[in-house]
Amino acid sequence: MEPATEPATDLMVVGKLVAAQGLKGELRVLPMSDFPERFTQAGRRWLQLKGQTPQEVALLGGRQLPGRELFVVSLAAVDSRVAAEALVGAELLVRSDDRPKLAQGEFHLLDLVGTEVRLLEGQRPIGRVCNLIHAGNDLLEVEQDTPTGSRRLLIPFVTAIVPEVHLAEGWIGITPPPGLLDL
């Protein structure tokens, strides 16, 4: 792996290496992107271990595991299980400007970070998206200022709860079920 040639701010996380796969250095990746080509098409990527500078690496290829949300990737210079296991926990990154083109009305989930979250009924602001968590469904982590300090809420990013996204205006409209905001 080579040191990153781009500053870390020009890179964005698209997946996390979660396990070694087999004996030849393949790795399982939990995607944090809706674009499978980030894990299947060969090209430049970066790996970042916690607290370290991103390192450039060549993605040789990849495939999705049947019936699973995980991908298996091959990286240049990672040719053994031991080498793969040393990378478990690293984040897989791409250049921020390397974004697939979107159709009208579509958006990149990472663009939601920083947007204001409002209750659709009454348009009352409740906080700002500070992070996205990839689970069975994506979760919006919303930071909310309260009289006793800030707190964080997790809001499932599903149409029933988040029916409106106004990215150009910088806000998201939610209709939470009873009790969701009280957790």
Short mmCIF file of C-alpha atoms in Angstrom, two decimals:
data_model
loop_
_atom_site.label_atom_id
_atom_site.label_comp_id
_atom_site.label_asym_id
_atom_site.label_seq_id
_atom_site.Cartn_x
_atom_site.Cartn_y
_atom_site.Cartn_z
CA MET A 1 0.00 0.00 0.00
CA GLU A 2 1.13 3.52 -0.80
CA PRO A 3 0.54 6.60 1.40
CA ALA A 4 -2.48 8.62 0.30
CA THR A 5 -1.76 11.15 -2.43
CA GLU A 6 -4.98 13.07 -1.70
CA PRO A 7 -5.73 14.76 1.61
CA ALA A 8 -8.04 12.71 3.84
CA THR A 9 -10.78 15.32 3.42
CA ASP A 10 -10.98 14.43 -0.28
CA LEU A 11 -11.87 10.83 0.54
CA MET A 12 -15.14 9.29 1.72
CA VAL A 13 -15.89 5.97 3.39
CA VAL A 14 -17.81 3.45 1.28
CA GLY A 15 -17.30 0.26 3.28
CA LYS A 16 -15.71 -1.47 6.24
CA LEU A 17 -13.50 -4.55 6.09
CA VAL A 18 -15.13 -6.99 8.51
CA ALA A 19 -13.41 -10.37 7.99
CA ALA A 20 -10.90 -12.35 6.00
CA GLN A 21 -12.41 -14.69 3.39
CA GLY A 22 -10.56 -17.90 2.63
CA LEU A 23 -6.80 -18.37 2.54
CA LYS A 24 -5.73 -16.21 -0.42
CA GLY A 25 -6.12 -12.73 1.06
CA GLU A 26 -9.70 -11.88 0.11
CA LEU A 27 -11.68 -9.69 2.49
CA ARG A 28 -15.36 -9.32 3.32
CA VAL A 29 -16.66 -5.77 3.10
CA LEU A 30 -19.78 -4.36 4.72
CA PRO A 31 -20.93 -1.74 2.20
CA MET A 32 -21.81 1.80 3.26
CA SER A 33 -22.71 2.70 -0.30
CA ASP A 34 -25.63 1.87 -2.57
CA PHE A 35 -23.28 1.46 -5.55
CA PRO A 36 -22.03 -2.15 -5.87
CA GLU A 37 -19.46 -1.15 -8.50
CA ARG A 38 -17.39 0.37 -5.68
CA PHE A 39 -16.68 -3.21 -4.59
CA THR A 40 -16.73 -5.10 -7.89
CA GLN A 41 -14.88 -2.88 -10.38
CA ALA A 42 -11.10 -2.76 -10.29
CA GLY A 43 -9.43 0.58 -9.57
CA ARG A 44 -7.88 2.87 -6.97
CA ARG A 45 -9.22 2.79 -3.45
CA TRP A 46 -7.83 3.75 -0.04
CA LEU A 47 -7.74 1.88 3.25
CA GLN A 48 -7.70 3.59 6.60
CA LEU A 49 -7.00 1.80 9.83
CA LYS A 50 -8.24 3.58 12.95
CA GLY A 51 -6.03 6.54 13.80
CA GLN A 52 -3.82 6.15 10.73
CA THR A 53 -3.39 7.97 7.43
CA PRO A 54 -5.30 6.49 4.47
CA GLN A 55 -3.16 4.25 2.26
CA GLU A 56 -3.77 3.86 -1.47
CA VAL A 57 -4.47 0.31 -2.65
CA ALA A 58 -5.58 -1.27 -5.91
CA LEU A 59 -8.89 -3.12 -5.84
CA LEU A 60 -8.40 -6.05 -8.19
CA GLY A 61 -12.03 -7.15 -8.21
CA GLY A 62 -14.90 -8.27 -6.08
CA ARG A 63 -18.23 -10.00 -5.90
CA GLN A 64 -21.33 -9.94 -3.73
CA LEU A 65 -21.95 -12.94 -1.49
CA PRO A 66 -25.18 -14.62 -2.63
CA GLY A 67 -28.11 -13.70 -0.39
CA ARG A 68 -25.97 -11.42 1.76
CA GLU A 69 -25.29 -7.73 1.91
CA LEU A 70 -21.53 -8.39 2.07
CA PHE A 71 -19.00 -8.19 -0.75
CA VAL A 72 -15.75 -10.11 -1.08
CA VAL A 73 -12.85 -8.09 -2.53
CA SER A 74 -9.29 -8.79 -3.67
CA LEU A 75 -6.69 -6.12 -3.02
CA ALA A 76 -3.21 -5.84 -4.53
CA ALA A 77 -0.42 -7.04 -2.20
CA VAL A 78 -2.89 -8.81 0.10
CA ASP A 79 -2.26 -12.44 -0.79
CA SER A 80 -2.65 -14.41 2.43
CA ARG A 81 -5.17 -14.83 5.20
CA VAL A 82 -2.69 -13.32 7.68
CA ALA A 83 -2.33 -10.17 5.53
CA ALA A 84 -6.12 -9.95 5.18
CA GLU A 85 -6.72 -10.38 8.91
CA ALA A 86 -4.34 -7.48 9.61
CA LEU A 87 -6.71 -5.20 7.67
CA VAL A 88 -9.95 -6.22 9.41
CA GLY A 89 -11.56 -3.09 10.86
CA ALA A 90 -10.13 -0.78 8.20
CA GLU A 91 -12.42 1.49 6.24
CA LEU A 92 -12.53 1.37 2.44
CA LEU A 93 -12.51 4.85 0.88
CA VAL A 94 -12.87 6.45 -2.55
CA ARG A 95 -12.25 9.98 -3.77
CA SER A 96 -15.16 12.27 -2.87
CA ASP A 97 -15.46 13.44 -6.46
CA ASP A 98 -15.69 9.82 -7.70
CA ARG A 99 -19.46 9.66 -7.37
CA PRO A 100 -21.77 7.79 -9.71
CA LYS A 101 -24.22 9.96 -11.63
CA LEU A 102 -27.70 10.08 -10.14
CA ALA A 103 -31.14 10.29 -11.68
CA GLN A 104 -33.43 13.25 -11.04
CA GLY A 105 -34.59 13.25 -7.40
CA GLU A 106 -31.85 10.86 -6.21
CA PHE A 107 -29.09 11.86 -3.78
CA HIS A 108 -26.04 10.42 -2.08
CA LEU A 109 -26.74 9.41 1.52
CA LEU A 110 -23.54 11.06 2.74
CA ASP A 111 -24.93 14.39 1.50
CA LEU A 112 -27.55 14.17 4.27
CA VAL A 113 -24.93 14.82 6.97
CA GLY A 114 -25.40 18.38 8.20
CA THR A 115 -28.98 18.75 7.03
CA GLU A 116 -31.63 20.03 9.43
CA VAL A 117 -34.27 17.53 10.55
CA ARG A 118 -37.81 18.90 10.94
CA LEU A 119 -41.10 17.46 12.03
CA LEU A 120 -43.34 17.73 8.97
CA GLU A 121 -46.27 18.62 11.18
CA GLY A 122 -45.56 22.25 12.09
CA GLN A 123 -42.08 22.34 10.48
CA ARG A 124 -40.43 22.40 13.94
CA PRO A 125 -36.67 21.71 13.74
CA ILE A 126 -35.52 18.89 16.02
CA GLY A 127 -31.80 18.68 15.18
CA ARG A 128 -29.19 18.02 12.49
CA VAL A 129 -27.97 14.81 10.87
CA CYS A 130 -24.47 14.21 12.26
CA ASN A 131 -23.85 10.68 10.98
CA LEU A 132 -25.30 7.77 9.03
CA ILE A 133 -25.25 4.26 10.42
CA HIS A 134 -25.53 1.36 8.03
CA ALA A 135 -27.55 -1.47 9.54
CA GLY A 136 -30.47 -3.53 8.18
CA ASN A 137 -31.91 -0.14 7.26
CA ASP A 138 -29.84 3.02 7.19
CA LEU A 139 -30.17 5.08 10.35
CA LEU A 140 -29.84 8.84 10.59
CA GLU A 141 -27.96 9.89 13.70
CA VAL A 142 -29.45 13.23 14.66
CA GLU A 143 -27.85 15.58 17.16
CA GLN A 144 -30.42 17.46 19.16
CA ASP A 145 -29.74 20.40 21.46
CA THR A 146 -31.69 20.19 24.71
CA PRO A 147 -31.72 22.40 27.83
CA THR A 148 -29.51 19.80 29.55
CA GLY A 149 -27.02 19.50 26.66
CA SER A 150 -26.95 17.70 23.37
CA ARG A 151 -28.25 14.21 22.78
CA ARG A 152 -28.31 11.91 19.79
CA LEU A 153 -31.31 10.18 18.27
CA LEU A 154 -31.36 7.32 15.80
CA ILE A 155 -34.04 7.66 13.14
CA PRO A 156 -34.64 4.85 10.62
CA PHE A 157 -34.17 6.21 7.11
CA VAL A 158 -37.31 4.66 5.64
CA THR A 159 -40.00 6.41 3.60
CA ALA A 160 -42.69 5.94 6.27
CA ILE A 161 -40.62 7.96 8.78
CA VAL A 162 -38.59 10.19 6.43
CA PRO A 163 -41.00 10.95 3.57
CA GLU A 164 -39.36 14.21 2.44
CA VAL A 165 -35.77 15.11 1.63
CA HIS A 166 -35.14 18.69 0.48
CA LEU A 167 -31.40 18.51 -0.01
CA ALA A 168 -31.14 21.75 -2.02
CA GLU A 169 -32.89 23.60 0.82
CA GLY A 170 -30.88 21.75 3.50
CA TRP A 171 -33.63 19.96 5.40
CA ILE A 172 -35.34 16.60 5.88
CA GLY A 173 -38.97 16.20 6.93
CA ILE A 174 -39.90 13.37 9.30
CA THR A 175 -43.13 11.85 10.59
CA PRO A 176 -41.91 9.77 13.54
CA PRO A 177 -44.10 7.14 15.16
CA PRO A 178 -45.15 7.87 18.74
CA GLY A 179 -42.26 7.51 21.17
CA LEU A 180 -39.40 7.52 18.63
CA LEU A 181 -38.15 10.94 19.67
CA ASP A 182 -38.47 10.07 23.37
CA LEU A 183 -35.91 7.24 23.30
#
